[in-house]
XYZ file of C-alpha atoms in Angstrom:
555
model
C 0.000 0.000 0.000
C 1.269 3.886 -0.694
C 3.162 4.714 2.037
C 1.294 8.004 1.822
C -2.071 6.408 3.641
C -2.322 7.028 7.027
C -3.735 5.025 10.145
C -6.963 5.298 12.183
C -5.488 2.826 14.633
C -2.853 0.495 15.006
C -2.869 -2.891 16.652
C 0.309 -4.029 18.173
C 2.093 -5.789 20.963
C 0.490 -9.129 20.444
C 0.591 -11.370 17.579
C -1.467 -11.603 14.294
C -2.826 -15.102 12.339
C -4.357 -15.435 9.181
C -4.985 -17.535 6.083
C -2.228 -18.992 4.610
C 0.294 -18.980 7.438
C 0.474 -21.986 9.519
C 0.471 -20.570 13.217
C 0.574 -17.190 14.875
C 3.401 -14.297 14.105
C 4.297 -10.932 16.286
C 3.535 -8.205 13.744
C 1.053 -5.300 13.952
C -1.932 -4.102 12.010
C -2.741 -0.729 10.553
C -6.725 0.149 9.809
C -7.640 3.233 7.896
C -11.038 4.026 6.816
C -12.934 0.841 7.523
C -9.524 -0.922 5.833
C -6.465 -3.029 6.587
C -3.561 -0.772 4.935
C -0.615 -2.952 6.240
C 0.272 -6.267 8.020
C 4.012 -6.491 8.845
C 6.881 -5.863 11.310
C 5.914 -3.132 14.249
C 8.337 -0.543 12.911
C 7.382 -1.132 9.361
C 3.991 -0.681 10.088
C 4.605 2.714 11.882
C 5.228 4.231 9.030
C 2.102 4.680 8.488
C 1.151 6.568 12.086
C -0.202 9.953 12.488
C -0.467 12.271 15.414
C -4.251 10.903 16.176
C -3.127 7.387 15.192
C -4.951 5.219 18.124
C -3.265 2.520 19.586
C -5.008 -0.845 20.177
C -2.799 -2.917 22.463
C -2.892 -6.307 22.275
C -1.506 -6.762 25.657
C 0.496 -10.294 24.304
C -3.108 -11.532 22.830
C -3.811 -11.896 19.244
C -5.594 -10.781 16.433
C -7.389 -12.196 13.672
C -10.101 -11.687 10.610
C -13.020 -12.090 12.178
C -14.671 -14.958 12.996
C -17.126 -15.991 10.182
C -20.335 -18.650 10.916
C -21.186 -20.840 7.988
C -24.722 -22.440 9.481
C -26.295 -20.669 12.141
C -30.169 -19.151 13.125
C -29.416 -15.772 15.312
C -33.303 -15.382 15.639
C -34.551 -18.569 16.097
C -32.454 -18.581 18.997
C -32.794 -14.866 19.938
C -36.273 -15.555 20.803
C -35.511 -19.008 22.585
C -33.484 -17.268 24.857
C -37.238 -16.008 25.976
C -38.857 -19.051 26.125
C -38.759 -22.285 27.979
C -34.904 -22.871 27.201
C -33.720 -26.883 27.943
C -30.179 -27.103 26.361
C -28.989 -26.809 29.766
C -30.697 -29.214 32.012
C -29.504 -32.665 32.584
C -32.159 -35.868 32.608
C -35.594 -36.646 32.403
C -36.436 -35.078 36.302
C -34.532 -31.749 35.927
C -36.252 -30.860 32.185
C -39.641 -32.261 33.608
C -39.086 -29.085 36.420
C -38.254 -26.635 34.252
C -41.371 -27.246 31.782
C -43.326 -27.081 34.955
C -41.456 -23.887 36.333
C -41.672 -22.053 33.314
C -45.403 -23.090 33.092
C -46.475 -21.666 36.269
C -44.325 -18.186 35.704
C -46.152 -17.458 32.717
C -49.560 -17.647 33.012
C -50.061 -14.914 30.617
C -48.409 -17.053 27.695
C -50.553 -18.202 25.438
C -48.363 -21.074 24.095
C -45.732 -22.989 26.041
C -43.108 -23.125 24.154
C -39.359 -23.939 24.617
C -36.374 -25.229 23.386
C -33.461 -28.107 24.405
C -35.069 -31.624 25.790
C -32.524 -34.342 25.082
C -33.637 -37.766 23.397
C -31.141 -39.527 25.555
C -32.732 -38.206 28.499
C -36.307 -40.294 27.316
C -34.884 -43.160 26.015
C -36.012 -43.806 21.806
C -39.451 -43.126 22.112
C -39.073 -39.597 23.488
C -41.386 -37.454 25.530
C -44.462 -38.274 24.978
C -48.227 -36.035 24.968
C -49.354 -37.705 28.137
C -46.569 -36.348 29.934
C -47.118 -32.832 28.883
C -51.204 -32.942 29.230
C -50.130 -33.448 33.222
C -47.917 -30.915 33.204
C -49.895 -28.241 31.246
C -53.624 -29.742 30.897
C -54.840 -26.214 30.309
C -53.159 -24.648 27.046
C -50.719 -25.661 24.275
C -47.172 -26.678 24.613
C -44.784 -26.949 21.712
C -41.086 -28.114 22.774
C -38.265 -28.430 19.747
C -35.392 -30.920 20.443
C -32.195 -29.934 20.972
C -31.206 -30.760 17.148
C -33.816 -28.982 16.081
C -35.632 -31.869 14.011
C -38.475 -32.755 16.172
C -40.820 -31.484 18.686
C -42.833 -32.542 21.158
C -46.708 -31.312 21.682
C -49.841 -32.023 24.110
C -52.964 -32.637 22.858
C -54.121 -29.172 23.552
C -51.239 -28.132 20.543
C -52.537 -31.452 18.373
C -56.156 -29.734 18.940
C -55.419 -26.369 18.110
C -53.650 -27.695 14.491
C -56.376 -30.203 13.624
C -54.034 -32.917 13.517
C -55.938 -36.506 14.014
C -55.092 -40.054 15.133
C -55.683 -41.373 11.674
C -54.162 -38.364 9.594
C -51.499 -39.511 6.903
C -47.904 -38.328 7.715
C -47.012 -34.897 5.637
C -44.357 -34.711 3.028
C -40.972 -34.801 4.403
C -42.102 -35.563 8.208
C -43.649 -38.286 10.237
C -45.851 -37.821 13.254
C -44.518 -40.785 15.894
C -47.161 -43.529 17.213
C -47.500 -45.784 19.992
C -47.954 -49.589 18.583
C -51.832 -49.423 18.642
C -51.170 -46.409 16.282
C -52.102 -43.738 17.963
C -50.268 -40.496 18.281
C -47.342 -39.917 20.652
C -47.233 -35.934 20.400
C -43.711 -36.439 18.772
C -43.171 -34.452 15.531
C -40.233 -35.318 13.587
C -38.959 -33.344 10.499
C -42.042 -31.116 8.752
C -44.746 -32.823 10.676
C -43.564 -29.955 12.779
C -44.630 -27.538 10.678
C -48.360 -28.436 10.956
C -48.197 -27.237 14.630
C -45.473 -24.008 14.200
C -48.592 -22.575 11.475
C -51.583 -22.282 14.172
C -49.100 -20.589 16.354
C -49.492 -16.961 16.857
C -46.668 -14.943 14.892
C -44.482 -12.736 16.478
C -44.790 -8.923 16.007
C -42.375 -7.200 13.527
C -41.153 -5.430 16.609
C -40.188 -8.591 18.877
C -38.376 -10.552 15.671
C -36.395 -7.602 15.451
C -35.696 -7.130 19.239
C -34.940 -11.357 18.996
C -32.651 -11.245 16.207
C -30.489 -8.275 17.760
C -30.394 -10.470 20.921
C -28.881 -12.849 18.444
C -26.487 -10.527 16.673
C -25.371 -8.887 20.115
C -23.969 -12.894 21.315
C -22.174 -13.165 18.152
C -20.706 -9.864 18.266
C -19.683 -10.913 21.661
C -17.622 -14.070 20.137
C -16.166 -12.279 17.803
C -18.259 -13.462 14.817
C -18.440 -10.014 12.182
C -20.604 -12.348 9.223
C -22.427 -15.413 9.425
C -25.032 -17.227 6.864
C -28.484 -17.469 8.006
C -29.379 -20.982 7.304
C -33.105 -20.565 7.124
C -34.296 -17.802 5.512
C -37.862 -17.335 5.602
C -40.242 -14.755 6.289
C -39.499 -14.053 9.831
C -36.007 -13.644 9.101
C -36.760 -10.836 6.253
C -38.906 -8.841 8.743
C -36.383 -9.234 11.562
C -33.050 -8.392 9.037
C -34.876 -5.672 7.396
C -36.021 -4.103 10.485
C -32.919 -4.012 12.134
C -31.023 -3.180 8.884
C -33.765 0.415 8.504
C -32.975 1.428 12.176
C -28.992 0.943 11.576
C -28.746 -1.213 14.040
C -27.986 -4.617 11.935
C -24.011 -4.782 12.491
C -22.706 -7.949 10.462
C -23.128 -9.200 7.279
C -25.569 -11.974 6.191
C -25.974 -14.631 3.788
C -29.399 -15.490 4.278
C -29.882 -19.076 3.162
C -33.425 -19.101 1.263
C -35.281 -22.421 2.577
C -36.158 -25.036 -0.145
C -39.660 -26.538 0.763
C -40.096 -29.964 -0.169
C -44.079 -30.078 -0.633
C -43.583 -27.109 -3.253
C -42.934 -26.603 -6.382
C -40.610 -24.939 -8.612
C -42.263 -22.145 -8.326
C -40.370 -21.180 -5.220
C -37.776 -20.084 -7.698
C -39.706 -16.637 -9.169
C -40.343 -16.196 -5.081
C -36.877 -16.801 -4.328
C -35.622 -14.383 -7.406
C -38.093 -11.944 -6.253
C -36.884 -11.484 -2.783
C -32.950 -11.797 -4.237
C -33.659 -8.702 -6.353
C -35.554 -6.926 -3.532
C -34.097 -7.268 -0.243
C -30.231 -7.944 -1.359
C -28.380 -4.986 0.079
C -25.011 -4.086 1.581
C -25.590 -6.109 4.578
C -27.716 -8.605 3.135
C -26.755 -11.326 0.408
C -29.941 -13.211 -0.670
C -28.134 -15.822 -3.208
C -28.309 -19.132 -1.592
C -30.825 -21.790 -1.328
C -30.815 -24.181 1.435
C -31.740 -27.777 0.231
C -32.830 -30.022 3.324
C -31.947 -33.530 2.066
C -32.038 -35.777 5.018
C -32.688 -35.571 8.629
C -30.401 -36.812 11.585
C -28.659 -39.639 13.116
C -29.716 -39.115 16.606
C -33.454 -39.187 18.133
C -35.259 -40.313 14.802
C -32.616 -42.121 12.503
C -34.050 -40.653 9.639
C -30.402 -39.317 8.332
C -30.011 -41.504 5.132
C -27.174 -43.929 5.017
C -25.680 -45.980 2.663
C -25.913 -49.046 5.124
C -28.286 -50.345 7.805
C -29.062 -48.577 11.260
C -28.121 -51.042 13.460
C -30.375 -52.387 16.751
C -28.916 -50.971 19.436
C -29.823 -53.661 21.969
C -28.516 -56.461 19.247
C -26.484 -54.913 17.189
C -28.296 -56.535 14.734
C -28.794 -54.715 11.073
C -32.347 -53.311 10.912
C -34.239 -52.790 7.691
C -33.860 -48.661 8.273
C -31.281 -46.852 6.137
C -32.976 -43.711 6.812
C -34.613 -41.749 3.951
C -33.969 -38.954 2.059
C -36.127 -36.374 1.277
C -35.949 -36.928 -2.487
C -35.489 -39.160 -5.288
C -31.864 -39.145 -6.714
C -33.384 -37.591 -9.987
C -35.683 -35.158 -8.143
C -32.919 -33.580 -6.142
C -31.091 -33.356 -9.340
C -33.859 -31.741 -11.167
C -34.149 -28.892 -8.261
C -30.321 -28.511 -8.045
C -30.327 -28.301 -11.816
C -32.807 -25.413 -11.940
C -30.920 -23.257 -8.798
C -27.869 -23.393 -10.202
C -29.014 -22.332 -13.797
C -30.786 -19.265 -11.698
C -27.404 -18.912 -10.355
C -28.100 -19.705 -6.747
C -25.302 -20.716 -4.350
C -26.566 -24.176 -3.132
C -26.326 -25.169 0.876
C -27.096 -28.735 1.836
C -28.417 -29.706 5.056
C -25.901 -33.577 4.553
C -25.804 -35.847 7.420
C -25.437 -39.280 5.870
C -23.533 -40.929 3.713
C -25.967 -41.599 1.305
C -27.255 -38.087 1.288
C -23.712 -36.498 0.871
C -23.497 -38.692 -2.236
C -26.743 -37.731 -3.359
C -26.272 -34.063 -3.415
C -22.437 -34.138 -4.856
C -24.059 -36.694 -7.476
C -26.733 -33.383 -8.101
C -23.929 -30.592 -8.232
C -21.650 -32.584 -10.428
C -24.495 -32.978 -13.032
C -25.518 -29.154 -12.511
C -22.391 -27.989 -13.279
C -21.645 -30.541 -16.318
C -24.634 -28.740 -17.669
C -24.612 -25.027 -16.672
C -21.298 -24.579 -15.345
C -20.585 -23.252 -11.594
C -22.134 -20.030 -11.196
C -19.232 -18.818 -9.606
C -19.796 -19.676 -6.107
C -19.014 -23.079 -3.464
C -22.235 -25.099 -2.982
C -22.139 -25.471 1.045
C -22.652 -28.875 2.812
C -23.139 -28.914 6.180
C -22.862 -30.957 8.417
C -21.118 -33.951 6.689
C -21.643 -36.530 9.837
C -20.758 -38.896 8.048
C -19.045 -39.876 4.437
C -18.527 -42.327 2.236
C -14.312 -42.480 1.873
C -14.764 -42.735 -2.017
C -16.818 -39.379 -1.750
C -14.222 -37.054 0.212
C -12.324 -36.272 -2.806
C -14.945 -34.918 -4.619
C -15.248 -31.711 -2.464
C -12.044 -30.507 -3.756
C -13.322 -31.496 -7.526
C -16.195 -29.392 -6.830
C -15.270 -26.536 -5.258
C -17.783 -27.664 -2.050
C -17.771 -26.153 0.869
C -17.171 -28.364 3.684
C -19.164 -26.437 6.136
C -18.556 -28.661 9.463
C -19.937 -27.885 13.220
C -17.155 -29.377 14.933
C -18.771 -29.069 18.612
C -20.666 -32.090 17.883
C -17.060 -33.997 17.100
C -16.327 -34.959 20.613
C -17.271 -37.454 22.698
C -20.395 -37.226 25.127
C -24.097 -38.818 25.946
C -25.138 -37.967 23.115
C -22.267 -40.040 21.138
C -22.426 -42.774 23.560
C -26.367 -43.557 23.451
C -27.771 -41.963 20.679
C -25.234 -42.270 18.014
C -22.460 -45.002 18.089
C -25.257 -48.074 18.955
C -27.201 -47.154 15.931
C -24.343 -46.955 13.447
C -21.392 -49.428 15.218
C -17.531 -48.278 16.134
C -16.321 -49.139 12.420
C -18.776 -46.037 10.981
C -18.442 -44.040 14.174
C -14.995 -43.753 13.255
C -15.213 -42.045 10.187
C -17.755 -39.573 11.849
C -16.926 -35.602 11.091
C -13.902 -36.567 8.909
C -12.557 -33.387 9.062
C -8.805 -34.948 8.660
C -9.607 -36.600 5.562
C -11.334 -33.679 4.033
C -8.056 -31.210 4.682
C -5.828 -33.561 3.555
C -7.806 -34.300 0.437
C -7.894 -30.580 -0.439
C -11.682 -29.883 0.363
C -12.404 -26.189 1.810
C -13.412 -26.801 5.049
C -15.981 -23.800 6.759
C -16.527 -23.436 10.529
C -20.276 -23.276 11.291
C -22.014 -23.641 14.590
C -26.063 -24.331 13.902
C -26.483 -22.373 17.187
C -28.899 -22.524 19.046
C -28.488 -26.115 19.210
C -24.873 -25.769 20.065
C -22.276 -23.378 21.186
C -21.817 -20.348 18.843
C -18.606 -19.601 19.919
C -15.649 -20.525 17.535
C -12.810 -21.103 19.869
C -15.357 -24.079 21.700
C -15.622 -25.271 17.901
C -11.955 -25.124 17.162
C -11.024 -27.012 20.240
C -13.108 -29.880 19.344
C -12.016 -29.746 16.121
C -8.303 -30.124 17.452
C -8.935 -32.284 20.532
C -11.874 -33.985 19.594
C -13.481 -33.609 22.928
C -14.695 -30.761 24.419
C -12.972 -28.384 26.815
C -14.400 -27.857 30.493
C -16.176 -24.970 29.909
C -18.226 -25.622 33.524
C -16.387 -22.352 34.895
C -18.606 -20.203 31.950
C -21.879 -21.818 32.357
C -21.068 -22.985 28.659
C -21.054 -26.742 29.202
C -23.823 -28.822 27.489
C -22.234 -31.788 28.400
C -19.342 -33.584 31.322
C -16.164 -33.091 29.097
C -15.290 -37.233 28.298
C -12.104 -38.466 28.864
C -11.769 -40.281 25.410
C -11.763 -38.148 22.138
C -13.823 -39.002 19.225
C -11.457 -41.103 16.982
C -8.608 -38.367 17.128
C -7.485 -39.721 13.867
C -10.269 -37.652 12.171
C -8.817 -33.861 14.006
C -7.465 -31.164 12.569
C -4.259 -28.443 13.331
C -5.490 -25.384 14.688
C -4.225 -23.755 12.153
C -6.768 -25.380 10.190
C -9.265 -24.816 12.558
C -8.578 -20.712 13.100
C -8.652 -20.749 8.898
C -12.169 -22.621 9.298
C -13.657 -19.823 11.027
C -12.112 -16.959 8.764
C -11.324 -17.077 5.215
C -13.181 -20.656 5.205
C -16.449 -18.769 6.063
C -15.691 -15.902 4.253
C -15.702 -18.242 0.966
C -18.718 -19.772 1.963
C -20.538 -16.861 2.519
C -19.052 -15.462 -1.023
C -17.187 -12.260 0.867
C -13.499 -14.238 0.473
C -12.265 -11.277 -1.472
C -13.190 -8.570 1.164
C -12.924 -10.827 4.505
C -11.596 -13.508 6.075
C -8.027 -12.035 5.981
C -5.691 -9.825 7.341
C -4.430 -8.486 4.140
C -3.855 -4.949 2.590
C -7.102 -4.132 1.132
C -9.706 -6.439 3.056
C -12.197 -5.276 5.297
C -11.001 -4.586 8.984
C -13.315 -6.785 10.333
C -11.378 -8.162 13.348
C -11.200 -10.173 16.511
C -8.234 -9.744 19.909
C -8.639 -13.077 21.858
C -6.831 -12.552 25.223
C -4.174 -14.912 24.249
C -2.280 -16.641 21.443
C -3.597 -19.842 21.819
C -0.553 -21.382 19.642
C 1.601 -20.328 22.770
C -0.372 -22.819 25.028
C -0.691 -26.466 25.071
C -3.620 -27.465 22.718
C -5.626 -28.876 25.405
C -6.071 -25.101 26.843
C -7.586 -24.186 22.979
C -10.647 -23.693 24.623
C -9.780 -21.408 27.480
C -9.539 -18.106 24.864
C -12.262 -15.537 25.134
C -12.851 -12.320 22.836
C -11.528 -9.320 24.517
C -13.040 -6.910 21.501
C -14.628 -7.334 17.781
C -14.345 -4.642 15.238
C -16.426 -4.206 12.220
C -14.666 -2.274 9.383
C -12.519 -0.906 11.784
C -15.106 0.661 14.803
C -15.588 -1.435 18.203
C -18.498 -3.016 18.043
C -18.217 -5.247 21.314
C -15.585 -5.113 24.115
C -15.506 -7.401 27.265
């Protein structure tokens, strides 16, 4: 850069990371004007001080591009935070009090709802309706899972959304049964989408208020972009109203949500609101294609092989099932990508990962790529013949490596219905580095932690750190990793979370680096954690985030 530029501030006495260097190095920063003018040795870099030059000390921490999210829902959980929140009690008793609690300290709700219950904690068949009708007999209660895939309702909620005992399952959900077939109140997939419509909507005024809750914790972890992986109408009131009052801070990718039961008509809608709404903090040019479900709770995730029994051991006749036909999902990725539209895949199983690269490849044998990285998240697991691809693609490997490690869930929910010999290829993030695929750090808060450093140390360790001190533990931290063979440098991980994201979410060129000319949107952890042992990842916090160059959140 001209030496001629001057600095707004200058960060120094600390050390610096970024995409492509392989750890940490002691150099300082210079910002002018929302930019990064230089990146280099401390009296280089003063060069380019003025009298009013600030200085941002470091105090021996570090700073980095800031953290990007590649799969998260800032509303959806900016308004949980106000309801009946779960993800942090333990067992069957303890979320049986809370429902109760919560119950009887809001009489004036209208609707119990709430957010968290763990399958492990009710054994395979879940919470059920009866349990509920005694614990709220008097008005509705709707209560997601802590993946976010099913819910579970009392009859008052089955009431208010007409839904019978003999009514045929909707398109890409199934409503649970007990064996004489009658209905459990569980909801798995869209059959939860038959109760979320006769719920009353939230005011323009609270989705906005919810979604800067949202925005104000990722600020807080040092996350300056993220992409919104469902965006639907609630989201374009809430971003829109926050965006009009100034307030709306980062930039979003909002993820458009593909709806099975439609048709391809949702394209002209989706077109519509890209030309409409698309704005300087808002990127409306992705499409989020939902093509399985999950391992865990309803072993709907599709899979190239058997769920097993877990009693047994035993193959079952279950491989899970995809939401489309092979040639359907082609068909629909076909059309998107001719309209130009970044493509994000909700991919948990094997068979669905192969599925949707199957549908890209053919896309882009046809159309070409439209000049962006079709996303898929999740990736739980793959088949080994499949991990090359991503690089042959361009995919995104968007991964949400809290879920990597270890815990009840793994132990109960996951490993007896797949075996140890596909447990072990579970999250291959290793694999996927080494085989040149563009790996993205994503989160799919609220149904984990948001923050990257608790990703990146799972990612590394493969087990998560004991956050118990914070109040940030979902889990007791397990002594065993998940199949360590499958972690990552944290090297890799810190790139994840920066210029990974940043390619995701299409802003590469602008963010996701500390580089002359990209956007000083920037994180100072309190330490370096490269000077630390890796098992201590996990103890950085954000001391400040800065969006094009003004403090936006300080600890």
């Amino acid at each position: 850069m001209p030496i001629s530029l001057s600095a707004d501030a200058i960060f120094s006495n600390g050390a610096a990371f970024t995409y492509p260097w392989t750890r940490s190095r002691p150099v300082a920063v210079a910002v002018s004007a929302g930019r990064i003018i230089a990146v280099g040795e401390p009296q280089q870099v003063e060069r380019f001080r003025r009298d009013d030059t600030a200085d941002i000390d470091l105090e021996g921490g570090v700073v980095l591009p800031g953290f990007q999210d590649s799969h998260v829902h800032p509303l959806n959980a900016g308004l949980m935070l106000d309801s009946c929140w779960l993800l942090n009690t333990f067992g069957k008793d303890e979320t049986i009090d809370a429902v109760a609690g919560y119950a009887r300290r809001h009489p004036e709700r209208a609707w119990i709802q709430g957010w968290g219950w763990k399958q492990e904690d009710f054994g395979p068949q879940g919470p059920t309706r009866d349990l509920l009708d005694h614990l709220v007999p008097d008005k509705p209660v709707y209560l997601t899972r802590a993946d976010g895939h099913a819910a579970v309702v009392n009859t008052a909620a089955l009431q208010a959304a007409s839904i019978g005992e003999t009514d045929a399952d909707p398109a890409g959900g199934r409503y649970e049964r007990f064996d004489d077939g009658t209905l459990t109140g569980l909801l798995h997939e869209d059959a939860m989408k038959a109760v979320q419509r006769v719920i009353p909507p939230k005011s323009r005024e609270e989705l906005v208020a919810g979604l800067e809750v949202g925005q104000r914790h990722l600020l807080s972890l040092g996350i300056t972009g993220w992409q919104d992986a469902s965006f639907e109408r609630e989201q374009l009131l809430a971003y829109r109203g926050l965006e009009e009052s100034g307030r709306l801070l980062g930039h979003v990718n909002g993820a458009l949500r593909w709806h099975p039961g439609d048709g391809f008509d949702q394209i002209e809608h989706f077109n519509d609101v890209r030309q409409r709404f698309s704005s300087s903090h808002i990127t409306l040019d992705t499409v989020k294609v939902m093509v399985d479900g999950v391992i865990e709770g309803s072993q709907s995730a599709a899979l190239n092989e058997p769920y097993l029994d877990p009693v047994t051991g035993a193959p079952t006749s279950n491989y899970g099932r995809p939401f489309y036909s092979a040639d359907r999902l082609v068909e629909i990725v076909d059309e998107l990508t001719a309209q130009g539209f970044q493509l994000h895949f909700h991919v948990i199983g094997d068979r669905a990962v192969h599925m949707a690269l199957d549908a890209v490849q053919t896309a882009f044998a046809r159309h070409g790529n439209p000049g962006n990285h079709p996303v898929f998240s999740h990736i739980q697991l793959v088949d080994e013949e499949d991990i090359p691809r991503f690089a042959e693609l361009g995919a995104i490997a968007s991964m949400q490596p809290f879920w990597a490690a270890r815990d009840s869930t793994q132990e109960n929910m996951t490993i007896p219905y797949i075996g140890t010999q596909r447990a072990a290829r579970e999250y291959p993030f290793h694999a996927l580095a080494k085989a040149h695929a563009r790996l993205a750090g994503g989160s799919d808060w609220m149904i984990s932690s948001a923050y990257p450093i608790d990703g990146i140390h799972v990612a590394v360790n493969r087990n998560q750190y004991d956050w118990t001190s914070s109040g940030r533990a979902v889990d007791e931290p397990h002594p065993e990793p998940l199949y360590i063979h499958n972690a990552i440098s944290l090297a890799e991980g810190l790139t994840a979370y920066t210029y990974g994201t940043a390619t995701a979410n299409n802003r590469q060129h602008i963010t996701g680096r500390l580089a002359p000319g990209y956007r000083a949107d920037l994180v100072v952890l309190d330490r370096d954690p490269f000077d630390g042992p890796i098992e201590e990842i996990g103890a950085a916090k954000v001391r400040a985030t800065y969006i094009a160059g003004k403090e936006v959140y300080r600890a």
